[in-house]
Coordinates of C-alpha atoms in Angstrom, one line a residue:
M11 CA 120.4 157.4 49.0
R12 CA 120.4 153.6 49.2
G13 CA 117.5 152.0 51.0
R14 CA 118.1 149.9 54.1
E15 CA 118.4 146.2 53.6
P16 CA 115.9 144.1 55.5
V17 CA 117.3 142.6 58.7
G18 CA 116.7 138.9 59.0
R19 CA 115.4 137.2 62.2
G20 CA 118.8 135.6 62.8
A21 CA 120.3 139.1 63.1
F22 CA 118.6 139.7 66.4
V23 CA 117.6 136.4 67.9
A24 CA 119.9 133.7 69.2
G25 CA 119.5 130.7 71.5
T26 CA 123.0 130.6 72.7
G27 CA 124.3 134.1 72.6
A28 CA 127.3 133.0 70.6
A29 CA 129.6 135.8 69.5
L30 CA 130.4 136.7 65.9
P31 CA 133.8 135.4 64.7
A32 CA 136.4 138.1 64.3
G33 CA 136.0 140.1 61.0
Q34 CA 132.4 139.1 60.6
A35 CA 130.7 142.3 61.8
G36 CA 127.5 143.0 59.9
V37 CA 127.0 139.4 59.0
A38 CA 123.6 138.0 60.2
R39 CA 123.8 135.4 62.8
A40 CA 122.0 132.1 62.6
A41 CA 119.1 131.6 65.0
V42 CA 119.4 128.6 67.3
A43 CA 116.4 126.4 68.2
D44 CA 117.2 126.4 71.9
G45 CA 115.0 129.4 72.5
P46 CA 114.2 132.9 71.2
L47 CA 116.5 135.0 73.3
P48 CA 117.6 138.3 71.9
D49 CA 121.2 138.3 70.9
F50 CA 122.0 140.9 73.5
H51 CA 120.3 139.0 76.4
P52 CA 123.6 138.8 78.4
A53 CA 123.5 142.6 78.7
L54 CA 119.9 142.5 79.8
K55 CA 120.7 139.9 82.5
D56 CA 123.6 142.0 83.7
A57 CA 121.3 144.9 84.2
L58 CA 119.1 142.9 86.6
T59 CA 120.5 144.0 89.9
F60 CA 117.2 143.8 91.9
P61 CA 117.7 147.1 93.6
L62 CA 114.6 146.7 95.9
A63 CA 115.8 143.4 97.3
W64 CA 116.3 143.3 101.1
G65 CA 120.0 144.2 101.5
N66 CA 120.2 146.1 98.2
S67 CA 117.4 148.5 99.1
P68 CA 118.3 151.7 100.9
I69 CA 115.3 151.0 103.2
R70 CA 116.9 149.5 106.4
D71 CA 113.8 149.0 108.5
F72 CA 112.4 145.6 107.6
C73 CA 108.8 146.4 108.2
A74 CA 109.1 149.4 106.0
W75 CA 110.9 147.3 103.4
R76 CA 108.2 144.7 103.4
R77 CA 105.5 147.4 102.8
A78 CA 107.5 148.9 99.9
A79 CA 108.3 145.5 98.3
R80 CA 104.7 144.3 98.6
A81 CA 103.5 147.6 97.1
K82 CA 105.8 147.1 94.1
V83 CA 104.6 143.5 93.5
E84 CA 101.0 144.7 93.7
E85 CA 101.7 147.5 91.3
T86 CA 103.0 145.0 88.7
L87 CA 100.0 142.6 89.1
L88 CA 97.8 145.1 87.0
V89 CA 94.8 143.7 88.9
D90 CA 93.0 145.7 91.6
R91 CA 92.5 144.4 95.1
E92 CA 89.0 143.0 95.8
D93 CA 88.7 143.9 99.5
G94 CA 85.1 145.2 99.1
T95 CA 83.7 142.3 97.1
P96 CA 81.7 139.9 99.3
Y97 CA 82.6 136.2 99.0
A98 CA 78.9 135.2 99.2
P99 CA 79.7 131.5 99.5
E100 CA 77.2 128.8 98.4
F101 CA 77.8 125.3 99.7
R102 CA 76.5 122.1 98.0
Q103 CA 77.3 118.5 97.0
R104 CA 78.3 117.5 100.5
T105 CA 79.9 114.0 101.0
E106 CA 81.2 112.1 104.0
Q107 CA 84.6 110.6 103.5
D108 CA 87.1 108.7 105.8
G109 CA 87.8 111.2 108.5
F110 CA 86.4 114.4 106.8
T111 CA 83.5 116.0 105.0
G112 CA 83.8 117.3 101.5
E113 CA 81.8 120.2 100.1
L114 CA 81.8 122.2 96.9
V115 CA 81.7 125.9 97.6
T116 CA 81.0 128.6 95.0
L117 CA 82.4 132.0 95.9
S118 CA 83.4 135.3 94.4
L119 CA 87.2 135.7 94.4
T120 CA 86.8 138.8 92.2
R121 CA 83.9 140.9 91.2
H122 CA 84.0 139.4 87.7
E123 CA 83.4 135.7 88.2
R124 CA 82.1 133.0 90.6
V125 CA 84.5 130.2 91.2
R126 CA 83.7 126.6 92.4
A127 CA 86.2 125.2 94.9
A128 CA 86.6 122.0 96.9
L129 CA 86.4 122.4 100.7
L130 CA 87.4 119.6 103.1
T131 CA 86.7 119.7 106.8
P132 CA 87.9 117.1 109.4
H133 CA 85.4 115.3 111.5
G134 CA 85.1 116.6 115.1
P135 CA 85.0 119.9 116.8
G136 CA 87.0 122.8 115.5
P137 CA 88.4 125.3 114.9
F138 CA 91.1 123.5 112.8
P139 CA 94.3 124.7 111.2
A140 CA 93.8 125.1 107.5
V141 CA 95.7 124.7 104.2
L142 CA 95.2 126.7 101.0
L143 CA 96.3 124.0 98.6
L144 CA 97.3 125.3 95.1
H145 CA 97.4 123.1 92.0
D146 CA 100.2 122.8 89.5
H147 CA 100.3 123.7 85.8
G148 CA 101.7 120.5 84.2
A149 CA 100.3 121.5 80.8
K150 CA 97.2 119.5 81.9
F151 CA 94.1 121.6 81.9
D152 CA 91.2 119.2 82.1
I153 CA 91.6 119.0 85.9
G154 CA 92.7 121.6 88.4
K155 CA 91.5 121.1 92.0
E156 CA 91.0 117.4 91.1
K157 CA 94.8 117.1 90.9
L158 CA 94.8 117.4 94.7
V159 CA 91.3 116.3 95.8
R160 CA 89.5 113.1 94.8
P161 CA 86.6 114.3 92.7
W162 CA 83.6 112.8 94.5
Y163 CA 81.4 115.2 92.6
D164 CA 82.5 114.3 89.1
G165 CA 83.2 110.7 88.1
T166 CA 84.2 111.7 84.6
R167 CA 87.4 113.3 86.0
L168 CA 88.4 110.5 88.3
A169 CA 90.5 108.5 85.9
S170 CA 92.4 111.6 84.8
A171 CA 92.9 112.7 88.4
Q172 CA 94.1 109.3 89.6
A173 CA 96.6 109.2 86.7
W174 CA 98.0 112.6 87.7
T175 CA 98.5 111.6 91.3
E176 CA 100.4 108.5 90.1
K177 CA 102.6 110.7 88.0
C178 CA 103.3 113.5 90.5
F179 CA 102.2 112.6 94.0
G180 CA 103.0 109.0 94.6
G181 CA 99.4 107.9 94.0
R182 CA 98.0 110.2 96.8
F183 CA 95.4 113.0 96.7
V184 CA 97.3 115.5 98.8
G185 CA 94.2 117.4 99.9
D186 CA 92.5 114.2 101.2
E187 CA 95.7 113.3 103.2
L188 CA 95.8 116.7 104.8
A189 CA 92.1 116.6 105.7
R190 CA 92.6 113.2 107.4
R191 CA 95.4 114.8 109.4
R192 CA 92.8 117.3 110.7
Y193 CA 93.4 120.3 108.4
V194 CA 90.6 122.2 106.7
V195 CA 91.6 122.2 103.0
L196 CA 90.5 124.7 100.2
V197 CA 91.4 124.1 96.6
T198 CA 90.2 126.3 93.7
D199 CA 90.7 126.1 89.9
A200 CA 93.0 128.7 88.4
L201 CA 91.6 130.3 85.2
G202 CA 92.0 127.8 82.4
W203 CA 91.9 124.6 84.5
G204 CA 89.1 122.3 85.4
D205 CA 85.7 124.0 85.7
R206 CA 87.3 127.2 84.3
G207 CA 88.8 125.5 81.2
P208 CA 90.1 123.5 79.7
L209 CA 92.6 125.8 78.0
A210 CA 94.7 124.5 75.1
Y211 CA 98.4 124.6 75.7
D212 CA 99.0 126.9 72.6
Q213 CA 96.3 129.3 73.7
Q214 CA 98.1 130.5 76.8
Q215 CA 100.0 133.3 75.1
A216 CA 97.0 134.6 73.3
L217 CA 95.0 134.6 76.6
A218 CA 97.7 136.4 78.4
S219 CA 98.1 138.9 75.5
N220 CA 94.4 139.6 75.6
F221 CA 94.6 140.3 79.3
Y222 CA 97.4 142.8 78.7
H223 CA 95.4 144.5 75.9
L224 CA 92.5 144.8 78.4
G225 CA 94.8 146.5 80.9
S226 CA 94.9 143.5 83.1
S227 CA 97.1 140.4 83.7
L228 CA 96.5 136.6 83.7
A229 CA 99.3 136.1 86.3
G230 CA 98.0 139.0 88.3
L231 CA 94.5 137.6 88.4
M232 CA 95.9 134.3 89.7
A233 CA 97.9 136.1 92.4
R234 CA 94.9 138.2 93.5
E235 CA 92.6 135.2 93.6
D236 CA 95.0 133.1 95.7
A237 CA 95.4 135.9 98.3
R238 CA 91.6 136.3 98.4
A239 CA 91.1 132.5 98.8
A240 CA 93.4 132.7 101.9
G241 CA 91.1 135.5 103.2
F242 CA 88.1 133.3 102.7
L243 CA 89.6 130.5 104.8
A244 CA 90.4 133.0 107.5
R245 CA 86.7 134.0 107.8
L246 CA 85.3 130.5 108.2
E247 CA 84.3 129.7 111.8
R248 CA 85.7 126.1 111.4
V249 CA 89.2 127.6 110.8
D250 CA 91.7 128.9 113.3
R251 CA 92.7 132.0 111.4
R252 CA 96.1 132.2 113.1
R253 CA 97.0 128.7 111.7
I254 CA 96.6 128.9 107.9
A255 CA 99.3 127.6 105.5
A256 CA 99.7 127.8 101.8
V257 CA 101.0 124.6 100.2
G258 CA 101.7 123.9 96.5
F259 CA 103.7 121.9 94.0
S260 CA 105.3 123.3 90.8
M261 CA 103.3 126.3 89.7
G262 CA 101.3 125.7 92.9
A263 CA 104.6 126.3 94.8
F264 CA 105.1 129.6 93.0
R265 CA 101.5 130.5 93.9
A266 CA 102.0 129.5 97.5
W267 CA 105.0 131.7 98.3
Q268 CA 103.6 134.5 96.2
A269 CA 100.3 134.4 98.2
A270 CA 102.3 134.5 101.4
A271 CA 104.1 137.6 100.1
L272 CA 100.8 139.3 99.3
T273 CA 98.7 138.6 102.5
D274 CA 99.4 138.2 106.2
E275 CA 96.6 135.7 106.5
I276 CA 99.1 132.9 105.6
A277 CA 101.1 131.9 108.7
A278 CA 103.4 129.3 107.0
T279 CA 104.2 128.2 103.5
A280 CA 105.4 124.9 101.9
A281 CA 106.6 125.3 98.3
V282 CA 107.8 122.1 96.4
C283 CA 109.7 122.4 93.2
W284 CA 109.4 126.1 92.3
M285 CA 112.2 128.3 93.5
T286 CA 115.2 129.7 91.5
G287 CA 117.0 132.8 90.7
L288 CA 115.7 134.5 87.6
R289 CA 119.1 135.1 86.0
E290 CA 120.0 131.4 86.3
M291 CA 116.7 130.4 84.8
M292 CA 116.9 132.5 81.7
V293 CA 119.3 130.2 79.8
P294 CA 119.0 128.4 76.5
G295 CA 116.9 125.2 76.8
N296 CA 115.0 126.2 79.9
N297 CA 111.3 125.7 79.7
T298 CA 110.6 129.3 80.6
L299 CA 112.0 130.4 77.2
R300 CA 109.1 128.7 75.5
G301 CA 106.6 131.3 76.8
Q302 CA 103.2 129.7 77.2
S303 CA 103.2 128.5 80.8
S304 CA 105.5 131.4 81.8
Y305 CA 102.6 133.8 81.4
C306 CA 100.9 132.4 84.5
M307 CA 103.9 133.6 86.5
L308 CA 104.9 136.8 84.6
H309 CA 104.4 140.2 86.2
P310 CA 105.7 142.8 83.7
G311 CA 108.6 144.9 85.0
L312 CA 108.8 143.2 88.4
S313 CA 112.3 141.8 87.6
R314 CA 113.6 145.4 87.4
H315 CA 113.1 145.5 91.1
L316 CA 112.9 142.1 92.7
D317 CA 114.0 138.5 92.1
F318 CA 111.8 135.5 92.8
P319 CA 113.4 134.8 96.3
D320 CA 113.1 138.5 97.1
V321 CA 109.4 138.3 96.6
A322 CA 109.1 135.2 98.7
S323 CA 111.2 137.0 101.4
I324 CA 108.3 139.5 101.9
A325 CA 106.8 136.8 104.0
A326 CA 109.8 136.6 106.4
P327 CA 110.2 135.8 109.2
R328 CA 107.1 133.5 109.0
P329 CA 107.9 129.8 108.6
M330 CA 108.6 128.7 105.0
L331 CA 109.7 125.4 103.5
F332 CA 111.3 125.0 100.1
F333 CA 111.9 121.5 98.6
D334 CA 113.6 121.1 95.2
G335 CA 114.6 118.0 93.2
G336 CA 118.2 117.5 92.4
L337 CA 117.2 116.0 89.0
D338 CA 114.5 118.6 88.2
P339 CA 115.1 119.7 84.6
L340 CA 113.1 122.9 85.1
F341 CA 115.3 124.6 87.7
P342 CA 119.1 124.5 87.2
A343 CA 121.0 123.7 90.4
D344 CA 122.9 127.0 90.3
G345 CA 119.5 128.9 90.3
V346 CA 118.2 126.9 93.2
R347 CA 121.4 127.4 95.1
S348 CA 121.4 131.2 94.5
A349 CA 117.8 131.5 95.6
H350 CA 118.4 129.5 98.8
E351 CA 121.4 131.7 99.7
K352 CA 119.2 134.8 99.3
L353 CA 116.4 133.3 101.4
R354 CA 118.8 132.1 104.1
A355 CA 120.3 135.6 104.3
V356 CA 116.9 137.3 104.8
W357 CA 115.7 134.9 107.5
R358 CA 119.1 135.1 109.2
S359 CA 118.9 138.9 109.2
R360 CA 115.6 138.5 111.2
H361 CA 117.2 136.0 113.6
A362 CA 114.8 133.4 112.4
E363 CA 116.8 131.0 110.3
E364 CA 115.3 128.1 112.2
R365 CA 111.9 129.0 110.6
L366 CA 113.3 128.4 107.1
H367 CA 113.5 124.8 105.9
L368 CA 115.5 124.4 102.7
R369 CA 116.1 121.0 101.2
T370 CA 117.2 119.6 97.8
W371 CA 116.3 115.9 97.3
P372 CA 119.3 114.7 95.1
D373 CA 117.6 111.6 93.8
L374 CA 114.3 113.2 92.7
G375 CA 113.1 115.3 89.8
H376 CA 110.0 117.4 89.4
V377 CA 107.7 115.5 91.8
F378 CA 106.0 115.7 95.2
T379 CA 106.4 112.1 96.4
A380 CA 104.8 110.5 99.5
R381 CA 108.0 110.8 101.5
M382 CA 108.3 114.5 100.6
Q383 CA 104.6 114.9 101.6
D384 CA 105.2 113.2 104.9
E385 CA 108.0 115.6 105.7
V386 CA 105.9 118.6 104.8
F387 CA 103.0 117.3 106.9
T388 CA 105.3 116.8 109.9
W389 CA 106.7 120.3 109.4
L390 CA 103.2 121.8 109.2
D391 CA 102.2 120.1 112.5
R392 CA 105.3 121.7 114.1
V393 CA 105.0 125.3 112.9
L394 CA 101.3 125.9 112.9

């Protein structure tokens, strides 16, 4: 019996999903550099029907659906809840700024590691509304919380932090702006950034793989830590626990709506430049196909049940804001449109469409400019 001939890489990987010409069955296809999608990826996408989504699920009671959907997300995190782990905060390196006090606080977000965070508190009597502010990815790992808070505690990071604000935030430190507007602000480093890094770009997949081998998940850890950070804010006497928001840009936006889905401590969410339908994102040329940063947002198996906007909808009918840039290369317009339609349908079903603020800025790309920030700040003042 003749042995099998080896199958070349081009026989099962394609970047465009191009079909074989007629009469060419059995001929290996050429791989395309656009991205390592399996040749049969259209069939895989067609199978993504998101049967647990609100409206698709057989569960008709919304509260029961929320419990079931949240439980499914938590199952795919592969990281246990930390409800019994004390935060045991330690406060130090206090500074007085224009309109607020800055402190570094070290706390336990999990039982495995102590994390240093920046905590800003407005001057005057509290309790105050609060913002869990979540930093982006940006393939920039030397700073994390410093992307959003001026690092009074570390002059060596100031130049890098200022350059990042010029690139993404119109020259502003968003956390400082929120504190001056009388919000308590908490910003932590995700694993790999700032004090918990710096991770090299090409180490991300190896780190995520090692988590999976150890029965855990990099993305799941981030999700659990963010939900725990919201719980820490809610326990501070200086904070009005009924008025806590999650705010983020780019990966921070993903983290914000994800945290709102996982905990009821978050009363409102503002997510800038991270919302799309999964099917529309999985196309040749999209950044997601490169892997690497995707592992910070990848929960294995979740897409067999829920799409991204379905997860965000677990937080309905609480107030949520989604901003997207019309020129953003990371999120195709059809994916943003599809996600917005799903979100709108959920909030409408709860008779709460006025609590959902969806906007695409046609002249902007992947940024969180000063005018976008001002609109978010005004919205937070109104809904909290």
